[in-house]
Amino acid sequence: MKFSLKRISFYSLAIAVGMGAFGMVWLPQAMAATMYCKVNGTATVCYQKVTYNNVAPLTQATYLAHGGTCGPCGKPPTSPVSGPP
């Protein structure tokens, strides 16, 4: 199978456009500061109306990114803090 220069440049352009579109959607989220309830320890998190105790920092960030709040459910939430990514 023989590829022409025109076909190779078309595929290169398609790849560049795809990477650019992916980068514009994903990159701002990846560069955003990660939020935690407690950066250096476990915390209580309310996620989907269930209170979780002793939640590790990585899991805190995941819960907060998907709508969770700091503190137990049914009480006013505490403010999350920004931490290292």
mmCIF file of N, CA and C in Angstrom:
data_model
loop_
_atom_site.group_PDB
_atom_site.id
_atom_site.type_symbol
_atom_site.label_atom_id
_atom_site.label_comp_id
_atom_site.label_asym_id
_atom_site.label_seq_id
_atom_site.Cartn_x
_atom_site.Cartn_y
_atom_site.Cartn_z
ATOM 1 N N MET A 1 0.852 -1.169 0.000
ATOM 2 C CA MET A 1 0.000 0.000 0.000
ATOM 3 C C MET A 1 0.900 1.234 0.000
ATOM 4 N N LYS A 2 0.611 2.138 -0.882
ATOM 5 C CA LYS A 2 1.429 3.327 -1.033
ATOM 6 C C LYS A 2 0.650 4.542 -0.548
ATOM 7 N N PHE A 3 1.246 5.300 0.378
ATOM 8 C CA PHE A 3 0.610 6.509 0.900
ATOM 9 C C PHE A 3 1.136 7.725 0.154
ATOM 10 N N SER A 4 0.239 8.560 -0.213
ATOM 11 C CA SER A 4 0.659 9.796 -0.859
ATOM 12 C C SER A 4 0.928 10.853 0.199
ATOM 13 N N LEU A 5 1.655 11.862 -0.190
ATOM 14 C CA LEU A 5 1.959 12.964 0.732
ATOM 15 C C LEU A 5 0.681 13.674 1.160
ATOM 16 N N LYS A 6 -0.276 13.768 0.261
ATOM 17 C CA LYS A 6 -1.551 14.421 0.572
ATOM 18 C C LYS A 6 -2.312 13.653 1.660
ATOM 19 N N ARG A 7 -2.315 12.334 1.570
ATOM 20 C CA ARG A 7 -3.012 11.512 2.557
ATOM 21 C C ARG A 7 -2.319 11.606 3.922
ATOM 22 N N ILE A 8 -1.010 11.577 3.943
ATOM 23 C CA ILE A 8 -0.264 11.670 5.197
ATOM 24 C C ILE A 8 -0.513 13.021 5.862
ATOM 25 N N SER A 9 -0.516 14.095 5.073
ATOM 26 C CA SER A 9 -0.752 15.408 5.663
ATOM 27 C C SER A 9 -2.192 15.536 6.183
ATOM 28 N N PHE A 10 -3.144 14.887 5.516
ATOM 29 C CA PHE A 10 -4.529 14.888 5.988
ATOM 30 C C PHE A 10 -4.629 14.189 7.342
ATOM 31 N N TYR A 11 -3.996 13.024 7.474
ATOM 32 C CA TYR A 11 -4.016 12.306 8.747
ATOM 33 C C TYR A 11 -3.305 13.095 9.841
ATOM 34 N N SER A 12 -2.228 13.745 9.500
ATOM 35 C CA SER A 12 -1.503 14.572 10.475
ATOM 36 C C SER A 12 -2.378 15.725 10.963
ATOM 37 N N LEU A 13 -3.091 16.347 10.038
ATOM 38 C CA LEU A 13 -3.994 17.431 10.406
ATOM 39 C C LEU A 13 -5.118 16.916 11.304
ATOM 40 N N ALA A 14 -5.683 15.762 10.984
ATOM 41 C CA ALA A 14 -6.761 15.179 11.797
ATOM 42 C C ALA A 14 -6.270 14.870 13.216
ATOM 43 N N ILE A 15 -5.069 14.347 13.316
ATOM 44 C CA ILE A 15 -4.504 14.046 14.635
ATOM 45 C C ILE A 15 -4.274 15.334 15.420
ATOM 46 N N ALA A 16 -3.748 16.359 14.768
ATOM 47 C CA ALA A 16 -3.493 17.634 15.447
ATOM 48 C C ALA A 16 -4.788 18.274 15.931
ATOM 49 N N VAL A 17 -5.830 18.241 15.110
ATOM 50 C CA VAL A 17 -7.119 18.808 15.514
ATOM 51 C C VAL A 17 -7.698 18.026 16.690
ATOM 52 N N GLY A 18 -7.609 16.708 16.647
ATOM 53 C CA GLY A 18 -8.104 15.873 17.749
ATOM 54 C C GLY A 18 -7.361 16.137 19.044
ATOM 55 N N MET A 19 -6.058 16.238 18.964
ATOM 56 C CA MET A 19 -5.265 16.515 20.162
ATOM 57 C C MET A 19 -5.566 17.907 20.710
ATOM 58 N N GLY A 20 -5.759 18.865 19.821
ATOM 59 C CA GLY A 20 -6.077 20.228 20.257
ATOM 60 C C GLY A 20 -7.430 20.290 20.951
ATOM 61 N N ALA A 21 -8.422 19.606 20.392
ATOM 62 C CA ALA A 21 -9.753 19.596 21.005
ATOM 63 C C ALA A 21 -9.713 18.898 22.360
ATOM 64 N N PHE A 22 -9.009 17.780 22.441
ATOM 65 C CA PHE A 22 -8.882 17.055 23.708
ATOM 66 C C PHE A 22 -8.170 17.916 24.740
ATOM 67 N N GLY A 23 -7.122 18.601 24.343
ATOM 68 C CA GLY A 23 -6.368 19.445 25.257
ATOM 69 C C GLY A 23 -7.176 20.612 25.780
ATOM 70 N N MET A 24 -8.025 21.191 24.939
ATOM 71 C CA MET A 24 -8.835 22.335 25.376
ATOM 72 C C MET A 24 -9.907 21.915 26.368
ATOM 73 N N VAL A 25 -10.338 20.663 26.325
ATOM 74 C CA VAL A 25 -11.348 20.174 27.266
ATOM 75 C C VAL A 25 -10.682 19.656 28.541
ATOM 76 N N TRP A 26 -9.629 18.883 28.403
ATOM 77 C CA TRP A 26 -9.025 18.199 29.542
ATOM 78 C C TRP A 26 -8.030 19.064 30.305
ATOM 79 N N LEU A 27 -7.220 19.837 29.620
ATOM 80 C CA LEU A 27 -6.131 20.558 30.264
ATOM 81 C C LEU A 27 -6.575 21.534 31.351
ATOM 82 N N PRO A 28 -7.609 22.364 31.146
ATOM 83 C CA PRO A 28 -8.007 23.269 32.228
ATOM 84 C C PRO A 28 -8.419 22.532 33.497
ATOM 85 N N GLN A 29 -9.073 21.389 33.353
ATOM 86 C CA GLN A 29 -9.468 20.617 34.528
ATOM 87 C C GLN A 29 -8.253 20.013 35.209
ATOM 88 N N ALA A 30 -7.294 19.564 34.429
ATOM 89 C CA ALA A 30 -6.095 18.965 35.008
ATOM 90 C C ALA A 30 -5.229 20.000 35.719
ATOM 91 N N MET A 31 -5.241 21.237 35.230
ATOM 92 C CA MET A 31 -4.420 22.278 35.829
ATOM 93 C C MET A 31 -5.102 22.965 37.018
ATOM 94 N N ALA A 32 -6.382 22.731 37.201
ATOM 95 C CA ALA A 32 -7.104 23.365 38.302
ATOM 96 C C ALA A 32 -6.586 22.833 39.636
ATOM 97 N N ALA A 33 -6.644 23.668 40.642
ATOM 98 C CA ALA A 33 -6.197 23.251 41.970
ATOM 99 C C ALA A 33 -7.123 22.170 42.512
ATOM 100 N N THR A 34 -6.549 21.174 43.124
ATOM 101 C CA THR A 34 -7.323 20.096 43.716
ATOM 102 C C THR A 34 -7.825 20.544 45.081
ATOM 103 N N MET A 35 -9.070 20.229 45.382
ATOM 104 C CA MET A 35 -9.684 20.631 46.641
ATOM 105 C C MET A 35 -9.763 19.430 47.586
ATOM 106 N N TYR A 36 -9.500 19.698 48.855
ATOM 107 C CA TYR A 36 -9.550 18.677 49.903
ATOM 108 C C TYR A 36 -10.306 19.236 51.094
ATOM 109 N N CYS A 37 -10.820 18.349 51.935
ATOM 110 C CA CYS A 37 -11.381 18.784 53.213
ATOM 111 C C CYS A 37 -10.237 18.981 54.202
ATOM 112 N N LYS A 38 -9.277 18.083 54.147
ATOM 113 C CA LYS A 38 -8.099 18.126 55.016
ATOM 114 C C LYS A 38 -6.942 17.545 54.213
ATOM 115 N N VAL A 39 -5.978 18.368 53.843
ATOM 116 C CA VAL A 39 -4.903 17.945 52.947
ATOM 117 C C VAL A 39 -4.009 16.874 53.571
ATOM 118 N N ASN A 40 -3.667 17.041 54.836
ATOM 119 C CA ASN A 40 -2.686 16.149 55.466
ATOM 120 C C ASN A 40 -3.291 15.130 56.407
ATOM 121 N N GLY A 41 -4.469 14.632 56.115
ATOM 122 C CA GLY A 41 -5.054 13.627 56.990
ATOM 123 C C GLY A 41 -6.442 13.237 56.533
ATOM 124 N N THR A 42 -7.051 12.377 57.320
ATOM 125 C CA THR A 42 -8.384 11.914 56.980
ATOM 126 C C THR A 42 -9.437 12.926 57.424
ATOM 127 N N ALA A 43 -10.585 12.875 56.789
ATOM 128 C CA ALA A 43 -11.654 13.830 57.091
ATOM 129 C C ALA A 43 -13.005 13.147 56.929
ATOM 130 N N THR A 44 -14.045 13.834 57.382
ATOM 131 C CA THR A 44 -15.421 13.376 57.200
ATOM 132 C C THR A 44 -15.984 14.065 55.965
ATOM 133 N N VAL A 45 -16.605 13.274 55.078
ATOM 134 C CA VAL A 45 -17.129 13.793 53.819
ATOM 135 C C VAL A 45 -18.561 13.287 53.635
ATOM 136 N N CYS A 46 -19.431 14.174 53.152
ATOM 137 C CA CYS A 46 -20.791 13.799 52.771
ATOM 138 C C CYS A 46 -20.812 13.624 51.258
ATOM 139 N N TYR A 47 -21.128 12.426 50.804
ATOM 140 C CA TYR A 47 -21.164 12.146 49.369
ATOM 141 C C TYR A 47 -22.414 11.326 49.061
ATOM 142 N N GLN A 48 -23.247 11.831 48.197
ATOM 143 C CA GLN A 48 -24.502 11.199 47.790
ATOM 144 C C GLN A 48 -25.374 10.859 49.007
ATOM 145 N N LYS A 49 -25.479 11.836 49.915
ATOM 146 C CA LYS A 49 -26.308 11.753 51.125
ATOM 147 C C LYS A 49 -25.880 10.659 52.103
ATOM 148 N N VAL A 50 -24.599 10.262 52.044
ATOM 149 C CA VAL A 50 -24.030 9.290 52.981
ATOM 150 C C VAL A 50 -22.790 9.926 53.603
ATOM 151 N N THR A 51 -22.656 9.834 54.930
ATOM 152 C CA THR A 51 -21.487 10.369 55.628
ATOM 153 C C THR A 51 -20.392 9.313 55.679
ATOM 154 N N TYR A 52 -19.215 9.688 55.200
ATOM 155 C CA TYR A 52 -18.047 8.812 55.245
ATOM 156 C C TYR A 52 -17.031 9.414 56.200
ATOM 157 N N ASN A 53 -16.546 8.620 57.139
ATOM 158 C CA ASN A 53 -15.537 9.058 58.108
ATOM 159 C C ASN A 53 -14.168 8.517 57.704
ATOM 160 N N ASN A 54 -13.115 9.172 58.154
ATOM 161 C CA ASN A 54 -11.728 8.756 57.907
ATOM 162 C C ASN A 54 -11.433 8.579 56.416
ATOM 163 N N VAL A 55 -11.824 9.567 55.622
ATOM 164 C CA VAL A 55 -11.612 9.523 54.178
ATOM 165 C C VAL A 55 -10.219 10.067 53.861
ATOM 166 N N ALA A 56 -9.447 9.290 53.114
ATOM 167 C CA ALA A 56 -8.089 9.695 52.726
ATOM 168 C C ALA A 56 -8.135 10.896 51.780
ATOM 169 N N PRO A 57 -7.058 11.710 51.735
ATOM 170 C CA PRO A 57 -7.046 12.913 50.888
ATOM 171 C C PRO A 57 -7.375 12.663 49.414
ATOM 172 N N LEU A 58 -6.850 11.612 48.818
ATOM 173 C CA LEU A 58 -7.130 11.349 47.406
ATOM 174 C C LEU A 58 -8.620 11.074 47.189
ATOM 175 N N THR A 59 -9.230 10.328 48.095
ATOM 176 C CA THR A 59 -10.655 10.043 47.987
ATOM 177 C C THR A 59 -11.475 11.294 48.265
ATOM 178 N N GLN A 60 -11.022 12.145 49.172
ATOM 179 C CA GLN A 60 -11.699 13.426 49.428
ATOM 180 C C GLN A 60 -11.790 14.233 48.142
ATOM 181 N N ALA A 61 -10.672 14.330 47.436
ATOM 182 C CA ALA A 61 -10.636 15.099 46.197
ATOM 183 C C ALA A 61 -11.614 14.524 45.172
ATOM 184 N N THR A 62 -11.700 13.217 45.099
ATOM 185 C CA THR A 62 -12.622 12.571 44.157
ATOM 186 C C THR A 62 -14.064 12.867 44.529
ATOM 187 N N TYR A 63 -14.403 12.718 45.809
ATOM 188 C CA TYR A 63 -15.774 12.997 46.254
ATOM 189 C C TYR A 63 -16.145 14.462 46.010
ATOM 190 N N LEU A 64 -15.246 15.378 46.344
ATOM 191 C CA LEU A 64 -15.530 16.809 46.159
ATOM 192 C C LEU A 64 -15.689 17.159 44.689
ATOM 193 N N ALA A 65 -14.910 16.518 43.827
ATOM 194 C CA ALA A 65 -15.008 16.787 42.393
ATOM 195 C C ALA A 65 -16.334 16.314 41.815
ATOM 196 N N HIS A 66 -16.982 15.386 42.497
ATOM 197 C CA HIS A 66 -18.242 14.834 42.001
ATOM 198 C C HIS A 66 -19.439 15.235 42.862
ATOM 199 N N GLY A 67 -19.346 16.364 43.537
ATOM 200 C CA GLY A 67 -20.502 16.913 44.243
ATOM 201 C C GLY A 67 -20.554 16.665 45.738
ATOM 202 N N GLY A 68 -19.542 16.061 46.318
ATOM 203 C CA GLY A 68 -19.519 15.841 47.764
ATOM 204 C C GLY A 68 -19.204 17.127 48.512
ATOM 205 N N THR A 69 -19.437 17.114 49.833
ATOM 206 C CA THR A 69 -19.137 18.264 50.676
ATOM 207 C C THR A 69 -18.324 17.821 51.883
ATOM 208 N N CYS A 70 -17.605 18.761 52.478
ATOM 209 C CA CYS A 70 -16.824 18.479 53.674
ATOM 210 C C CYS A 70 -17.746 18.495 54.887
ATOM 211 N N GLY A 71 -17.543 17.549 55.789
ATOM 212 C CA GLY A 71 -18.341 17.470 56.996
ATOM 213 C C GLY A 71 -19.443 16.433 56.857
ATOM 214 N N PRO A 72 -20.119 16.133 57.974
ATOM 215 C CA PRO A 72 -21.179 15.128 57.936
ATOM 216 C C PRO A 72 -22.426 15.636 57.208
ATOM 217 N N CYS A 73 -23.195 14.713 56.693
ATOM 218 C CA CYS A 73 -24.451 15.062 56.021
ATOM 219 C C CYS A 73 -25.447 15.597 57.052
ATOM 220 N N GLY A 74 -26.300 16.495 56.628
ATOM 221 C CA GLY A 74 -27.315 17.051 57.511
ATOM 222 C C GLY A 74 -26.846 18.240 58.328
ATOM 223 N N LYS A 75 -25.577 18.614 58.192
ATOM 224 C CA LYS A 75 -25.038 19.778 58.902
ATOM 225 C C LYS A 75 -24.437 20.715 57.862
ATOM 226 N N PRO A 76 -24.273 21.993 58.181
ATOM 227 C CA PRO A 76 -23.668 22.911 57.213
ATOM 228 C C PRO A 76 -22.251 22.418 56.849
ATOM 229 N N PRO A 77 -21.950 22.401 55.552
ATOM 230 C CA PRO A 77 -20.618 21.924 55.143
ATOM 231 C C PRO A 77 -19.524 22.923 55.502
ATOM 232 N N THR A 78 -18.337 22.403 55.736
ATOM 233 C CA THR A 78 -17.174 23.271 55.936
ATOM 234 C C THR A 78 -16.529 23.510 54.575
ATOM 235 N N SER A 79 -15.767 24.562 54.471
ATOM 236 C CA SER A 79 -15.150 24.931 53.197
ATOM 237 C C SER A 79 -13.970 24.023 52.896
ATOM 238 N N PRO A 80 -13.896 23.531 51.668
ATOM 239 C CA PRO A 80 -12.710 22.744 51.283
ATOM 240 C C PRO A 80 -11.496 23.663 51.109
ATOM 241 N N VAL A 81 -10.323 23.091 51.186
ATOM 242 C CA VAL A 81 -9.094 23.851 51.016
ATOM 243 C C VAL A 81 -8.375 23.374 49.753
ATOM 244 N N SER A 82 -7.614 24.272 49.173
ATOM 245 C CA SER A 82 -6.838 23.943 47.987
ATOM 246 C C SER A 82 -5.555 23.243 48.416
ATOM 247 N N GLY A 83 -5.159 22.249 47.651
ATOM 248 C CA GLY A 83 -3.948 21.535 48.003
ATOM 249 C C GLY A 83 -3.117 21.215 46.782
ATOM 250 N N PRO A 84 -2.013 20.544 46.984
ATOM 251 C CA PRO A 84 -1.149 20.189 45.857
ATOM 252 C C PRO A 84 -1.840 19.163 44.969
ATOM 253 N N PRO A 85 -1.610 19.234 43.668
ATOM 254 C CA PRO A 85 -2.231 18.263 42.755
ATOM 255 C C PRO A 85 -1.661 16.886 42.898
#
